[in-house]
Amino acid sequence: MRGRLERLLGTGVDALADLGSSHAWTLHRASLADGREVFVKAASDQAGVFAAEAAGLRWLAEAGPGTPVPEVIAADDRLLVLPWLRSASPAPSTAERLGRELAVLHTSARPATYGAPWEGYIADLPLDNTSGDDDWPRWYAERRLEPFLRLGARHLSSADVRLVERVMADVQALAGPPEPPSRIHGDLWSGNVLWTGDRALLIDPAAHGGHRETDLAMLALFGTPHLDRVLAAYDEAAPLADGWRDRIPLHQLHPLLVHVALFGGSYRASLVDAARSTLGSG
């Protein structure tokens, strides 16, 4: 890997530290001969995943200056190279800045359609980014819920499957007021928020044109530090439609289905609760 990294970056690698693994790739910290430190993902057969992540980060950055994503230094079919970012403890002021910057990301340089012009992935599972028109509820049901319900069905009862299918059938009534597409991170659970000094940066995206409430719902799914500050700052900068809190479970159904597909029945109860809450809010 060292030789490939040197050829990709055009400089020597003085030190390479292993940081473990995630899904099908390994993680590394490299000290370069030109004085830089970088973070490296490496794999032998994850070309699509790395291409999607690099494309997503670059596309999110196109929203404008101050977009809270790291630079993509380099990428090929076996390596993804980002700056090495020093982590810091989350602070209320940093959370408020994240809320404001996330609002700008969602409301600036909006894409024309839902989806994205590249093949998507979430973790190492394919994600259908086929572009759709301005009907987000139908796009969400067809491109996000149905494929992962099929993948995870072996871990669910027939009653569980029917419950999610009810959400899909009623999604037009459950989705709230129409929203134009936003550039969203798409996998914004707390582990993909990297707190660095006075700023938080978003990593490991499943980026696409989507509904902005999706990112906020994912921040709430597994707990994010100072989430109340993030949401208050966001809502002040880009006010959300009435009832958005009631729609959080609807937006959480996709990541929960992904977790059922990846990790099995341990996420079944959370999925069922979210589906029931979604139907109860309609």
Tab-separated table of C-alpha atoms in Angstrom:
chain	number	residue	atom	x	y	z
A	1	MET	CA	0.000	0.000	0.000
A	2	ARG	CA	2.844	2.426	0.780
A	3	GLY	CA	4.120	2.401	-2.807
A	4	ARG	CA	0.654	2.939	-4.249
A	5	LEU	CA	0.041	5.830	-1.860
A	6	GLU	CA	3.354	7.450	-2.809
A	7	ARG	CA	2.536	7.179	-6.506
A	8	LEU	CA	-0.946	8.581	-5.970
A	9	LEU	CA	0.268	11.576	-3.947
A	10	GLY	CA	3.581	12.161	-5.711
A	11	THR	CA	5.545	12.267	-2.470
A	12	GLY	CA	7.220	9.868	-0.060
A	13	VAL	CA	5.569	8.300	2.960
A	14	ASP	CA	7.723	8.586	6.091
A	15	ALA	CA	5.400	6.678	8.437
A	16	LEU	CA	2.222	4.658	8.113
A	17	ALA	CA	0.131	3.702	11.149
A	18	ASP	CA	-2.718	1.196	11.117
A	19	LEU	CA	-5.933	2.395	12.765
A	20	GLY	CA	-8.021	-0.741	12.413
A	21	SER	CA	-10.788	-1.504	9.956
A	22	SER	CA	-14.357	-0.559	9.107
A	23	HIS	CA	-16.627	-2.703	6.955
A	24	ALA	CA	-14.460	-3.964	4.068
A	25	TRP	CA	-11.644	-1.429	4.260
A	26	THR	CA	-8.693	-0.634	6.508
A	27	LEU	CA	-7.889	2.755	8.057
A	28	HIS	CA	-4.474	4.425	8.299
A	29	ARG	CA	-2.649	7.583	9.308
A	30	ALA	CA	0.259	8.553	7.065
A	31	SER	CA	3.042	11.073	7.617
A	32	LEU	CA	4.274	12.354	4.261
A	33	ALA	CA	7.739	13.520	3.243
A	34	ASP	CA	6.332	16.958	2.384
A	35	GLY	CA	5.224	17.443	6.012
A	36	ARG	CA	1.544	16.652	5.647
A	37	GLU	CA	-0.390	14.106	7.652
A	38	VAL	CA	-3.271	12.349	5.941
A	39	PHE	CA	-6.013	9.848	6.655
A	40	VAL	CA	-6.209	6.882	4.308
A	41	LYS	CA	-8.890	4.309	3.582
A	42	ALA	CA	-7.603	1.269	1.735
A	43	ALA	CA	-9.192	-1.809	0.181
A	44	SER	CA	-8.592	-4.189	-2.693
A	45	ASP	CA	-12.124	-4.291	-4.099
A	46	GLN	CA	-14.028	-1.190	-2.986
A	47	ALA	CA	-13.582	1.006	-6.049
A	48	GLY	CA	-17.276	1.897	-6.174
A	49	VAL	CA	-17.435	2.809	-2.492
A	50	PHE	CA	-14.387	5.079	-2.652
A	51	ALA	CA	-15.560	6.704	-5.893
A	52	ALA	CA	-18.966	7.418	-4.359
A	53	GLU	CA	-17.470	8.862	-1.186
A	54	ALA	CA	-15.050	11.093	-3.094
A	55	ALA	CA	-17.773	12.251	-5.481
A	56	GLY	CA	-20.110	12.940	-2.585
A	57	LEU	CA	-17.613	14.999	-0.606
A	58	ARG	CA	-16.662	17.048	-3.659
A	59	TRP	CA	-20.311	17.583	-4.591
A	60	LEU	CA	-21.240	18.703	-1.083
A	61	ALA	CA	-18.304	21.134	-1.124
A	62	GLU	CA	-19.748	22.694	-4.282
A	63	ALA	CA	-22.522	24.177	-2.124
A	64	GLY	CA	-20.087	27.003	-1.417
A	65	PRO	CA	-17.404	28.316	0.942
A	66	GLY	CA	-17.783	27.083	4.485
A	67	THR	CA	-19.400	23.783	3.596
A	68	PRO	CA	-18.510	21.521	6.556
A	69	VAL	CA	-16.759	18.706	4.682
A	70	PRO	CA	-13.059	17.822	4.379
A	71	GLU	CA	-11.099	18.153	1.155
A	72	VAL	CA	-10.570	15.032	-0.934
A	73	ILE	CA	-6.804	14.984	-1.452
A	74	ALA	CA	-6.761	11.970	-3.758
A	75	ALA	CA	-8.707	8.841	-4.629
A	76	ASP	CA	-8.380	5.823	-6.871
A	77	ASP	CA	-9.926	2.360	-6.962
A	78	ARG	CA	-8.047	1.202	-3.841
A	79	LEU	CA	-7.303	4.325	-1.784
A	80	LEU	CA	-9.125	7.381	-0.493
A	81	VAL	CA	-6.969	10.134	1.023
A	82	LEU	CA	-8.295	12.950	3.223
A	83	PRO	CA	-6.539	15.450	5.504
A	84	TRP	CA	-5.678	14.224	8.968
A	85	LEU	CA	-8.015	16.103	11.306
A	86	ARG	CA	-7.367	16.381	15.018
A	87	SER	CA	-10.473	15.676	17.059
A	88	ALA	CA	-11.677	17.818	19.943
A	89	SER	CA	-14.435	17.661	22.505
A	90	PRO	CA	-17.811	18.898	21.220
A	91	ALA	CA	-18.714	22.359	22.488
A	92	PRO	CA	-22.062	24.201	22.398
A	93	SER	CA	-20.645	26.936	20.162
A	94	THR	CA	-19.303	24.326	17.737
A	95	ALA	CA	-22.710	22.648	17.648
A	96	GLU	CA	-24.402	25.938	16.840
A	97	ARG	CA	-21.920	26.564	14.042
A	98	LEU	CA	-22.659	23.095	12.686
A	99	GLY	CA	-26.380	23.869	12.670
A	100	ARG	CA	-25.852	27.093	10.727
A	101	GLU	CA	-23.449	25.503	8.241
A	102	LEU	CA	-25.734	22.520	7.717
A	103	ALA	CA	-28.587	24.923	6.972
A	104	VAL	CA	-26.482	26.668	4.347
A	105	LEU	CA	-25.479	23.332	2.819
A	106	HIS	CA	-29.124	22.294	2.521
A	107	THR	CA	-30.442	25.548	1.097
A	108	SER	CA	-27.606	26.701	-1.185
A	109	ALA	CA	-26.944	25.445	-4.709
A	110	ARG	CA	-29.862	23.035	-4.570
A	111	PRO	CA	-29.750	20.131	-7.040
A	112	ALA	CA	-32.392	19.922	-9.729
A	113	THR	CA	-33.625	16.454	-8.760
A	114	TYR	CA	-33.498	13.842	-6.033
A	115	GLY	CA	-30.704	11.281	-6.363
A	116	ALA	CA	-27.205	11.781	-7.751
A	117	PRO	CA	-25.261	11.214	-10.990
A	118	TRP	CA	-23.104	8.440	-9.510
A	119	GLU	CA	-23.692	4.980	-8.116
A	120	GLY	CA	-24.233	5.327	-4.397
A	121	TYR	CA	-23.272	3.302	-1.351
A	122	ILE	CA	-24.183	3.412	2.316
A	123	ALA	CA	-21.504	1.569	4.279
A	124	ASP	CA	-20.647	-1.085	1.662
A	125	LEU	CA	-24.230	-1.641	0.476
A	126	PRO	CA	-25.321	-0.295	-2.934
A	127	LEU	CA	-27.588	2.741	-2.738
A	128	ASP	CA	-29.881	3.520	-5.670
A	129	ASN	CA	-29.186	7.128	-6.671
A	130	THR	CA	-31.315	7.053	-9.811
A	131	SER	CA	-32.570	10.590	-10.273
A	132	GLY	CA	-36.216	11.322	-9.731
A	133	ASP	CA	-38.608	14.214	-10.268
A	134	ASP	CA	-39.943	16.538	-7.579
A	135	ASP	CA	-41.978	13.819	-5.844
A	136	TRP	CA	-39.793	13.030	-2.831
A	137	PRO	CA	-42.226	10.699	-1.013
A	138	ARG	CA	-42.430	8.314	-3.960
A	139	TRP	CA	-38.674	8.529	-4.586
A	140	TYR	CA	-37.950	7.785	-0.923
A	141	ALA	CA	-40.285	4.778	-0.845
A	142	GLU	CA	-38.952	3.326	-4.107
A	143	ARG	CA	-35.223	4.119	-3.786
A	144	ARG	CA	-34.618	3.999	-0.051
A	145	LEU	CA	-37.247	1.936	1.762
A	146	GLU	CA	-38.235	-0.860	-0.637
A	147	PRO	CA	-34.706	-2.069	-1.577
A	148	PHE	CA	-33.563	-2.269	2.033
A	149	LEU	CA	-36.800	-3.817	3.201
A	150	ARG	CA	-36.061	-6.640	0.741
A	151	LEU	CA	-32.482	-6.915	2.016
A	152	GLY	CA	-33.508	-7.006	5.663
A	153	ALA	CA	-36.695	-9.053	5.353
A	154	ARG	CA	-34.992	-12.270	6.483
A	155	HIS	CA	-34.518	-10.663	9.909
A	156	LEU	CA	-38.138	-9.471	10.160
A	157	SER	CA	-41.502	-11.118	10.672
A	158	SER	CA	-44.176	-10.951	8.004
A	159	ALA	CA	-46.062	-8.517	10.247
A	160	ASP	CA	-42.969	-6.265	10.422
A	161	VAL	CA	-42.685	-6.261	6.647
A	162	ARG	CA	-46.364	-5.389	6.254
A	163	LEU	CA	-45.948	-2.518	8.726
A	164	VAL	CA	-43.192	-0.923	6.646
A	165	GLU	CA	-45.201	-1.577	3.493
A	166	ARG	CA	-48.072	0.385	5.055
A	167	VAL	CA	-45.723	3.332	5.492
A	168	MET	CA	-44.673	3.034	1.852
A	169	ALA	CA	-48.305	2.924	0.714
A	170	ASP	CA	-49.219	6.020	2.771
A	171	VAL	CA	-45.966	7.920	2.321
A	172	GLN	CA	-47.548	10.774	0.339
A	173	ALA	CA	-49.773	11.636	3.286
A	174	LEU	CA	-47.015	11.133	5.856
A	175	ALA	CA	-44.229	13.176	4.229
A	176	GLY	CA	-45.428	16.667	5.112
A	177	PRO	CA	-45.305	19.744	2.866
A	178	PRO	CA	-43.335	19.465	-0.404
A	179	GLU	CA	-39.646	20.403	-0.125
A	180	PRO	CA	-37.260	21.098	-3.008
A	181	PRO	CA	-34.227	18.793	-3.206
A	182	SER	CA	-31.257	19.601	-0.960
A	183	ARG	CA	-27.657	18.492	-1.037
A	184	ILE	CA	-27.663	16.127	1.930
A	185	HIS	CA	-24.999	14.017	3.595
A	186	GLY	CA	-27.307	11.020	3.613
A	187	ASP	CA	-25.680	9.031	6.445
A	188	LEU	CA	-25.408	11.706	9.111
A	189	TRP	CA	-25.371	9.688	12.297
A	190	SER	CA	-23.214	11.031	15.130
A	191	GLY	CA	-20.218	8.845	14.202
A	192	ASN	CA	-19.934	10.719	10.910
A	193	VAL	CA	-19.614	14.102	12.633
A	194	LEU	CA	-15.950	14.825	13.367
A	195	TRP	CA	-15.534	17.527	16.004
A	196	THR	CA	-12.350	19.515	15.347
A	197	GLY	CA	-11.547	22.552	17.442
A	198	ASP	CA	-14.148	25.240	16.744
A	199	ARG	CA	-15.783	23.344	13.886
A	200	ALA	CA	-17.476	20.047	13.109
A	201	LEU	CA	-16.873	18.363	9.752
A	202	LEU	CA	-19.014	15.732	8.060
A	203	ILE	CA	-17.314	12.539	6.887
A	204	ASP	CA	-18.289	9.227	5.225
A	205	PRO	CA	-21.258	10.595	3.267
A	206	ALA	CA	-23.871	8.786	1.230
A	207	ALA	CA	-24.486	12.126	-0.446
A	208	HIS	CA	-27.360	12.784	-2.836
A	209	GLY	CA	-30.161	15.162	-3.572
A	210	GLY	CA	-32.667	14.421	-0.836
A	211	HIS	CA	-34.951	15.843	1.821
A	212	ARG	CA	-33.176	18.073	4.321
A	213	GLU	CA	-35.127	16.615	7.245
A	214	THR	CA	-33.334	13.299	6.572
A	215	ASP	CA	-29.981	14.616	7.816
A	216	LEU	CA	-31.555	16.085	10.946
A	217	ALA	CA	-33.410	12.852	11.698
A	218	MET	CA	-30.194	10.877	11.381
A	219	LEU	CA	-28.424	13.191	13.804
A	220	ALA	CA	-31.133	12.266	16.316
A	221	LEU	CA	-31.057	8.523	15.647
A	222	PHE	CA	-28.129	7.467	17.841
A	223	GLY	CA	-27.577	10.683	19.783
A	224	THR	CA	-25.417	13.672	18.818
A	225	PRO	CA	-23.698	15.947	21.360
A	226	HIS	CA	-25.517	19.254	21.881
A	227	LEU	CA	-28.182	18.242	19.370
A	228	ASP	CA	-30.608	20.814	20.767
A	229	ARG	CA	-28.083	23.552	19.933
A	230	VAL	CA	-27.539	22.151	16.425
A	231	LEU	CA	-31.268	22.060	15.692
A	232	ALA	CA	-32.036	25.471	17.183
A	233	ALA	CA	-29.285	27.136	15.153
A	234	TYR	CA	-30.400	25.291	12.028
A	235	ASP	CA	-34.057	26.257	12.441
A	236	GLU	CA	-33.115	29.884	13.016
A	237	ALA	CA	-31.015	29.955	9.830
A	238	ALA	CA	-33.393	27.905	7.655
A	239	PRO	CA	-36.787	27.462	9.345
A	240	LEU	CA	-38.257	23.987	9.080
A	241	ALA	CA	-41.804	23.149	8.024
A	242	ASP	CA	-44.416	22.671	10.732
A	243	GLY	CA	-44.523	19.148	12.114
A	244	TRP	CA	-40.949	18.265	11.217
A	245	ARG	CA	-40.335	16.644	14.591
A	246	ASP	CA	-43.278	14.297	14.014
A	247	ARG	CA	-41.671	13.203	10.750
A	248	ILE	CA	-38.351	12.195	12.311
A	249	PRO	CA	-39.339	8.490	12.518
A	250	LEU	CA	-40.246	8.455	8.809
A	251	HIS	CA	-36.769	9.662	7.880
A	252	GLN	CA	-35.171	7.213	10.310
A	253	LEU	CA	-36.786	4.199	8.646
A	254	HIS	CA	-34.164	4.055	5.903
A	255	PRO	CA	-31.083	3.995	8.155
A	256	LEU	CA	-32.800	1.521	10.461
A	257	LEU	CA	-33.525	-0.768	7.508
A	258	VAL	CA	-29.870	-0.443	6.512
A	259	HIS	CA	-28.853	-1.505	10.017
A	260	VAL	CA	-31.222	-4.473	9.920
A	261	ALA	CA	-29.720	-5.518	6.586
A	262	LEU	CA	-26.149	-5.132	7.873
A	263	PHE	CA	-26.435	-6.299	11.478
A	264	GLY	CA	-29.598	-8.355	11.755
A	265	GLY	CA	-32.484	-8.508	14.169
A	266	SER	CA	-30.926	-6.408	16.934
A	267	TYR	CA	-32.343	-3.336	15.157
A	268	ARG	CA	-35.783	-4.871	14.533
A	269	ALA	CA	-37.477	-3.304	17.581
A	270	SER	CA	-36.216	0.178	16.703
A	271	LEU	CA	-37.424	-0.238	13.141
A	272	VAL	CA	-40.885	-1.379	14.250
A	273	ASP	CA	-41.157	1.490	16.746
A	274	ALA	CA	-40.226	4.006	14.041
A	275	ALA	CA	-42.772	2.563	11.605
A	276	ARG	CA	-45.514	2.628	14.213
A	277	SER	CA	-44.638	6.200	15.210
A	278	THR	CA	-44.694	7.233	11.557
A	279	LEU	CA	-48.143	5.783	11.007
A	280	GLY	CA	-49.372	7.253	14.263
A	281	SER	CA	-48.345	10.753	13.145
A	282	GLY	CA	-50.219	10.591	9.853
